[in-house]
CSV table of C-alpha atoms in Angstrom, one decimal:
chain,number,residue,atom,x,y,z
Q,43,UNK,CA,42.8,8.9,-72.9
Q,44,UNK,CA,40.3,7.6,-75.8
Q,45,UNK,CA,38.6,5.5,-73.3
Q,46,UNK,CA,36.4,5.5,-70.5
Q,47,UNK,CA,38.4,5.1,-67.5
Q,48,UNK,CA,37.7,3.5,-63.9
Q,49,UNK,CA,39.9,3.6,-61.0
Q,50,UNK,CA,40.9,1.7,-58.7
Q,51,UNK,CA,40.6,-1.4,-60.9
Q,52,UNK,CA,40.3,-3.6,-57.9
Q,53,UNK,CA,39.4,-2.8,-54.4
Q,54,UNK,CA,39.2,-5.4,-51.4
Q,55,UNK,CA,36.9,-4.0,-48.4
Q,56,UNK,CA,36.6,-5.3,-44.9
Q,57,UNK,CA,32.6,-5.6,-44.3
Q,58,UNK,CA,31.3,-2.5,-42.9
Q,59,UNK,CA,33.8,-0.3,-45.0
Q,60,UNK,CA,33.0,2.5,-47.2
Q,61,UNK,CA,34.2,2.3,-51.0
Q,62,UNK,CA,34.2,5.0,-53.7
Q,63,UNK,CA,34.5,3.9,-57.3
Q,64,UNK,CA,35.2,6.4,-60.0
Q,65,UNK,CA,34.3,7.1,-63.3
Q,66,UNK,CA,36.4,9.4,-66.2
Q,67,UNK,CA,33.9,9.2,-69.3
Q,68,UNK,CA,35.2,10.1,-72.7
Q,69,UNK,CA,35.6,13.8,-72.7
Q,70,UNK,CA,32.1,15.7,-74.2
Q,71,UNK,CA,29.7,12.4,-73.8
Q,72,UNK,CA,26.6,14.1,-71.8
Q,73,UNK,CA,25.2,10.4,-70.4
Q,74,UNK,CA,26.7,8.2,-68.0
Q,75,UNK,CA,25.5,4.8,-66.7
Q,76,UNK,CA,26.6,2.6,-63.7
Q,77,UNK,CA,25.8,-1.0,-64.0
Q,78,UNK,CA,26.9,-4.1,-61.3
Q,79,UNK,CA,27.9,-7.5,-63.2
Q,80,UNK,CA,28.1,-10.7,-60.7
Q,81,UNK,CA,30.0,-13.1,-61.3
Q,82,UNK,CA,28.8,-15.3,-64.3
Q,83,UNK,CA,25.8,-12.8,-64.9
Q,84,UNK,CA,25.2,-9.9,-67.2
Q,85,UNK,CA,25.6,-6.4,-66.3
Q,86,UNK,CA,22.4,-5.2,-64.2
Q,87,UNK,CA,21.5,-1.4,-64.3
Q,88,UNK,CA,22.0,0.8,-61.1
Q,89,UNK,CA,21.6,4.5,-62.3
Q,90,UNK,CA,22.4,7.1,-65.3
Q,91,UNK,CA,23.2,11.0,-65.2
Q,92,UNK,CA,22.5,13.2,-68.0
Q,93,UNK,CA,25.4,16.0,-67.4
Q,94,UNK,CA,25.1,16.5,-63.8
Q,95,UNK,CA,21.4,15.7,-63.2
Q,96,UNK,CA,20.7,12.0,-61.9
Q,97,UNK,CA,17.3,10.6,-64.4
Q,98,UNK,CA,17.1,7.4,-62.9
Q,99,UNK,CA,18.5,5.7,-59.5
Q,100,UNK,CA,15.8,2.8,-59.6
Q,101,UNK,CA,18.8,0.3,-59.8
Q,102,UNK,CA,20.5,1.2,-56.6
Q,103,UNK,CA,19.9,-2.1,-54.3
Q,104,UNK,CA,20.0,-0.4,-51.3
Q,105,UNK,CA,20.2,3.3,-49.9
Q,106,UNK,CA,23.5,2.3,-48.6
Q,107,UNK,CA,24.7,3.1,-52.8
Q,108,UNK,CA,25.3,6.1,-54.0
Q,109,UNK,CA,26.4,8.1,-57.0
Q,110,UNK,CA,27.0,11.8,-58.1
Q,111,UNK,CA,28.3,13.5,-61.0
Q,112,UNK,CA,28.6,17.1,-59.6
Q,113,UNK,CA,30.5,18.9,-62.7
Q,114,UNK,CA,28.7,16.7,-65.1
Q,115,UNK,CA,31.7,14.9,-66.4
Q,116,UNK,CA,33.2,12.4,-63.5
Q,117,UNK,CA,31.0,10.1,-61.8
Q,118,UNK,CA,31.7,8.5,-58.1
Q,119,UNK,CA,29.6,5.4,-57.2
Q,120,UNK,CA,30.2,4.9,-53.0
Q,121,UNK,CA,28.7,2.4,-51.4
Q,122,UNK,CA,28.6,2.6,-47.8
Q,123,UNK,CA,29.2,-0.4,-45.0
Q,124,UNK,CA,30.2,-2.6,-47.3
Q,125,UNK,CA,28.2,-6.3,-47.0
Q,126,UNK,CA,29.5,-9.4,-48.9
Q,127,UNK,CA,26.9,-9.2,-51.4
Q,128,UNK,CA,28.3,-6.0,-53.1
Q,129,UNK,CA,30.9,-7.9,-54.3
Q,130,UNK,CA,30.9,-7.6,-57.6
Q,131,UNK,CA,32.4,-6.0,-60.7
Q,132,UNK,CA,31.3,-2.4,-61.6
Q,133,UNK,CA,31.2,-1.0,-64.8
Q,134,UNK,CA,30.7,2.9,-66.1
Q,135,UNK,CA,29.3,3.4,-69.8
Q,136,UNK,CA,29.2,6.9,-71.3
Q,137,UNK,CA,27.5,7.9,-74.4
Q,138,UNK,CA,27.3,10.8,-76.4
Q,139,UNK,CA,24.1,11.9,-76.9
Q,140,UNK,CA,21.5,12.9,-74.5
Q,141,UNK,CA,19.2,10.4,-73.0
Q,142,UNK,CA,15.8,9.2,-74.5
Q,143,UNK,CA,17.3,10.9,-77.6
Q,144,UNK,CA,15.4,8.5,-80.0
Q,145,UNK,CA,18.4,8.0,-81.2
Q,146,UNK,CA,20.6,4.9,-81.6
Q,147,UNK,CA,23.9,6.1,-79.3
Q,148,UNK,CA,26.5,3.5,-78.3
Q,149,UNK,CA,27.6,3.2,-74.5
Q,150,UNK,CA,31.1,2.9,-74.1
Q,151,UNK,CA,32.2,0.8,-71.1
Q,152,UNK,CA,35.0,1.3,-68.9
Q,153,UNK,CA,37.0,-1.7,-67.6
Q,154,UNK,CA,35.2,-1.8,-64.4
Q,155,UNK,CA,36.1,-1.9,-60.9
Q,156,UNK,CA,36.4,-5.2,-59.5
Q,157,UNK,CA,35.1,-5.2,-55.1
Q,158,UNK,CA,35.9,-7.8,-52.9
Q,159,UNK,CA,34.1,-7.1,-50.1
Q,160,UNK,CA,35.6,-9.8,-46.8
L,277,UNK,CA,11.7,-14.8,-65.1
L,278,UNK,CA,14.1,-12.8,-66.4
L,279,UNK,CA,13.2,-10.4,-68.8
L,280,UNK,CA,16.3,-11.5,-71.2
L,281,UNK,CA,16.8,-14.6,-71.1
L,282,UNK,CA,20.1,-16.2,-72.5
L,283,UNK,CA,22.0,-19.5,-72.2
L,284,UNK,CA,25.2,-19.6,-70.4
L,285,UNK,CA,26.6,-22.0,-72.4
L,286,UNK,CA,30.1,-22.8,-72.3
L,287,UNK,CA,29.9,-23.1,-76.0
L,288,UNK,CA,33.0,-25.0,-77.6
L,289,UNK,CA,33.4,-24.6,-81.1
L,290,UNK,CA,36.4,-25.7,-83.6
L,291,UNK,CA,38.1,-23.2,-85.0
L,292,UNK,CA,36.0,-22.0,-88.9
L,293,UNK,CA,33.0,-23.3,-87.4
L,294,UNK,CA,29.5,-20.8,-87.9
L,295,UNK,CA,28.2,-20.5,-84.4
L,296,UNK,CA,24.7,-19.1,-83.5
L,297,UNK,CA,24.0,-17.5,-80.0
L,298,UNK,CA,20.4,-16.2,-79.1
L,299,UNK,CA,18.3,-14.4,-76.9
L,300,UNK,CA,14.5,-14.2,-75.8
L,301,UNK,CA,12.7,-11.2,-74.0
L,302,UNK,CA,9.4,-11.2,-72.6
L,303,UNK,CA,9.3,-7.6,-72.6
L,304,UNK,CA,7.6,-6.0,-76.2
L,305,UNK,CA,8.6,-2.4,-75.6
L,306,UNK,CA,12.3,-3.6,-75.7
L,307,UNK,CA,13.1,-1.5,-79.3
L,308,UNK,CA,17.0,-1.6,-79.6
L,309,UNK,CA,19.3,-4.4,-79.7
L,310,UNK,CA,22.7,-5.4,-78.9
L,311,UNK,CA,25.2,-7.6,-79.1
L,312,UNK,CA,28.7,-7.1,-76.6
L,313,UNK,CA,31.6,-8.9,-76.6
L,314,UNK,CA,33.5,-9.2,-72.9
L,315,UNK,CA,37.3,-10.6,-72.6
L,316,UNK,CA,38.0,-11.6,-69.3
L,317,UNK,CA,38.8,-8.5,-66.6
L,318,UNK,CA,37.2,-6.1,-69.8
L,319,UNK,CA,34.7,-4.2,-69.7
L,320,UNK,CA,32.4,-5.0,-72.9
L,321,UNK,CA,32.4,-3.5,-75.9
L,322,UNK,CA,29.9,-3.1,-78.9
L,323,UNK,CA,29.9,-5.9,-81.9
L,324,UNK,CA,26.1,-5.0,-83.2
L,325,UNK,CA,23.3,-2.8,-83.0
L,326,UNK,CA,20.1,-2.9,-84.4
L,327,UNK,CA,16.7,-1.4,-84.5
L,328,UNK,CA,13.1,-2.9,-84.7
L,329,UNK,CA,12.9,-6.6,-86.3
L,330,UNK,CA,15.5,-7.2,-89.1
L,331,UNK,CA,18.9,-8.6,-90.2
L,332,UNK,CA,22.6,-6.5,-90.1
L,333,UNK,CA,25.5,-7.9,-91.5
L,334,UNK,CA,29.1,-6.8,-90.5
L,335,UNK,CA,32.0,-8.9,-91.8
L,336,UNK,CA,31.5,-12.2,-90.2
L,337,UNK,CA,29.3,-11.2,-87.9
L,338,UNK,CA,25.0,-10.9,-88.6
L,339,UNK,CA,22.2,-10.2,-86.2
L,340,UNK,CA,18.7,-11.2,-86.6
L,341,UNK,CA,15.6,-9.6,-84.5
L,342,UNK,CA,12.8,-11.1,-84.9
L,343,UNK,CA,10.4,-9.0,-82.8
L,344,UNK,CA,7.2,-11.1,-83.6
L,345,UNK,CA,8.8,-13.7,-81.5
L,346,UNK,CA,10.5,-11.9,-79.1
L,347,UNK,CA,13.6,-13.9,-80.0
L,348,UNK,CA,16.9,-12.6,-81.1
L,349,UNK,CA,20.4,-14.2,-83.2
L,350,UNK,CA,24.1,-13.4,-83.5
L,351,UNK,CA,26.1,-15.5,-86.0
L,352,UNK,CA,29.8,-15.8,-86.5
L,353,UNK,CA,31.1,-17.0,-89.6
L,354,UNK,CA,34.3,-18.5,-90.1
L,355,UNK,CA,34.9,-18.1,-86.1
L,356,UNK,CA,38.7,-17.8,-85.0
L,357,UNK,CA,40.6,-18.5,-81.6
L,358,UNK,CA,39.9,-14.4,-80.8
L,359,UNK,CA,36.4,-14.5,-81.0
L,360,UNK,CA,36.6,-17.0,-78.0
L,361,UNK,CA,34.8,-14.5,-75.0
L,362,UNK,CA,31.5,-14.1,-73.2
L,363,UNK,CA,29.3,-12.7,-75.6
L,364,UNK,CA,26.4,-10.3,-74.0
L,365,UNK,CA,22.7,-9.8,-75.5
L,366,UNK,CA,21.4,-6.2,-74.7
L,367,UNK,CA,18.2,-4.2,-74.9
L,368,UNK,CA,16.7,-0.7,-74.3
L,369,UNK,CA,13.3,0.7,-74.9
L,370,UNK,CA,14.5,3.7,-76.0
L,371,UNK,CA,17.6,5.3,-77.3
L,372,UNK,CA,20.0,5.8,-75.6
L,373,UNK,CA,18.8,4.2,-71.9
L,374,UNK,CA,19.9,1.9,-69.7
L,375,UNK,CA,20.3,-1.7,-70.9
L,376,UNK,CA,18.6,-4.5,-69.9
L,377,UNK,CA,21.5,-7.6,-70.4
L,378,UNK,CA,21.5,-10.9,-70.8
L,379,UNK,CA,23.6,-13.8,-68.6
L,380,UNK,CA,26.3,-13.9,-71.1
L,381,UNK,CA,27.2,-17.2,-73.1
L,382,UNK,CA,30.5,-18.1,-72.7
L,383,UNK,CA,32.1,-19.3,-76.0
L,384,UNK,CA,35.7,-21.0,-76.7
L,385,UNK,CA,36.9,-21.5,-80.3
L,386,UNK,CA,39.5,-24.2,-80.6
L,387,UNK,CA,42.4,-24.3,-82.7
């Protein structure tokens, strides 16, 4: 597809469960971002990959988050033993260029991946 | 506080009618600005994008930064029943890094 792509769109957990989210960026974009949106706020950074190398995890709430890109193209956010408060809606963004390119580069979202955790 | 801060609305407009959105930041090293627009159950997708302090125009839509006072616009013109979604404020230090958001101001334009 033209898109970035996210599966599974929605995901209910029971508390305690582990989740994997994943992540298809457009084919050939080198940087990928993970952000968590609440509901009624903005999108809050959690962590970006360049290719395959991880630049910045200073977002993750909690070591029980997190994220790999081992072939440098998709991504898989997992969250382990789920608690109600990672319910949320995530979204992937990938962008062409390389990061801190100086450049102005557009992120492209996916449609996120909507958790329920119960 | 926040470093973006933005207000929620809802915003209720009629249908042709100019509407202004906005956005202050407390942080000075913010350098890149955006403007997303989110549908409900989308993910959100880029309206404008500007550098450093200055206007862009693109059909009925203009952003303003005005870095001096950390403070910065989007404007709809002639605004139509599809432009009704929850439009996002975004800024990065550098190019091409993560983005700090705003909340989002929900916005409905009546027919």
């Amino acid at each position: 597809g033209a898109g970035v792509s996210q599966s599974p769109r929605y995901k209910v957990a029971k508390r305690g469960q582990d989740v994997a989210l994943r992540c298809d960026p457009i084919s050939g974009h080198v940087s990928l971002f993970w952000y968590q949106q609440a509901l009624g706020q903005g999108p809050e950074f959690l962590t970006y990959f360049q290719n395959e190398a991880q630049l910045d995890k200073s977002g993750l709430p909690s070591d029980r988050f997190f994220a790999e890109r081992p072939e440098g193209s998709v991504s898989t956010l997992k969250i382990q033993r789920t608690q109600q408060e990672d319910s949320a809606v995530y979204l992937c963004a990938s962008s062409l260029d390389y990061a801190h390119s100086g450049r102005p580069e557009r992120q492209y979202f996916g449609p996120g991946t909507r958790l329920t955790v119960t | 506080q926040k470093e973006v801060e933005q207000d929620p609305g809802p915003l209720s407009v009629p249908e042709g009618a100019i509407v202004s959105l906005n956005c202050t930041y407390s942080n000075s090293a913010f350098q890149y600005f955006m403007w997303y627009r989110q549908y409900s159950r989308k993910g959100p997708e880029l309206l404008m994008y500007t550098y450093s302090s200055g206007n862009k125009e693109d059909g009925r839509f203009t952003a303003q930064v005005d870095k001096s006072s950390k403070y910065i616009s989007l404007f709809i013109r002639d605004s139509q029943p599809s432009d009704s979604a929850t439009y996002l404020c975004a800024m990065s230090e550098a190019g091409n890094t993560p983005l700090v958001f705003g909340k989002g101001t929900r916005l409905s334009v009546i027919a």
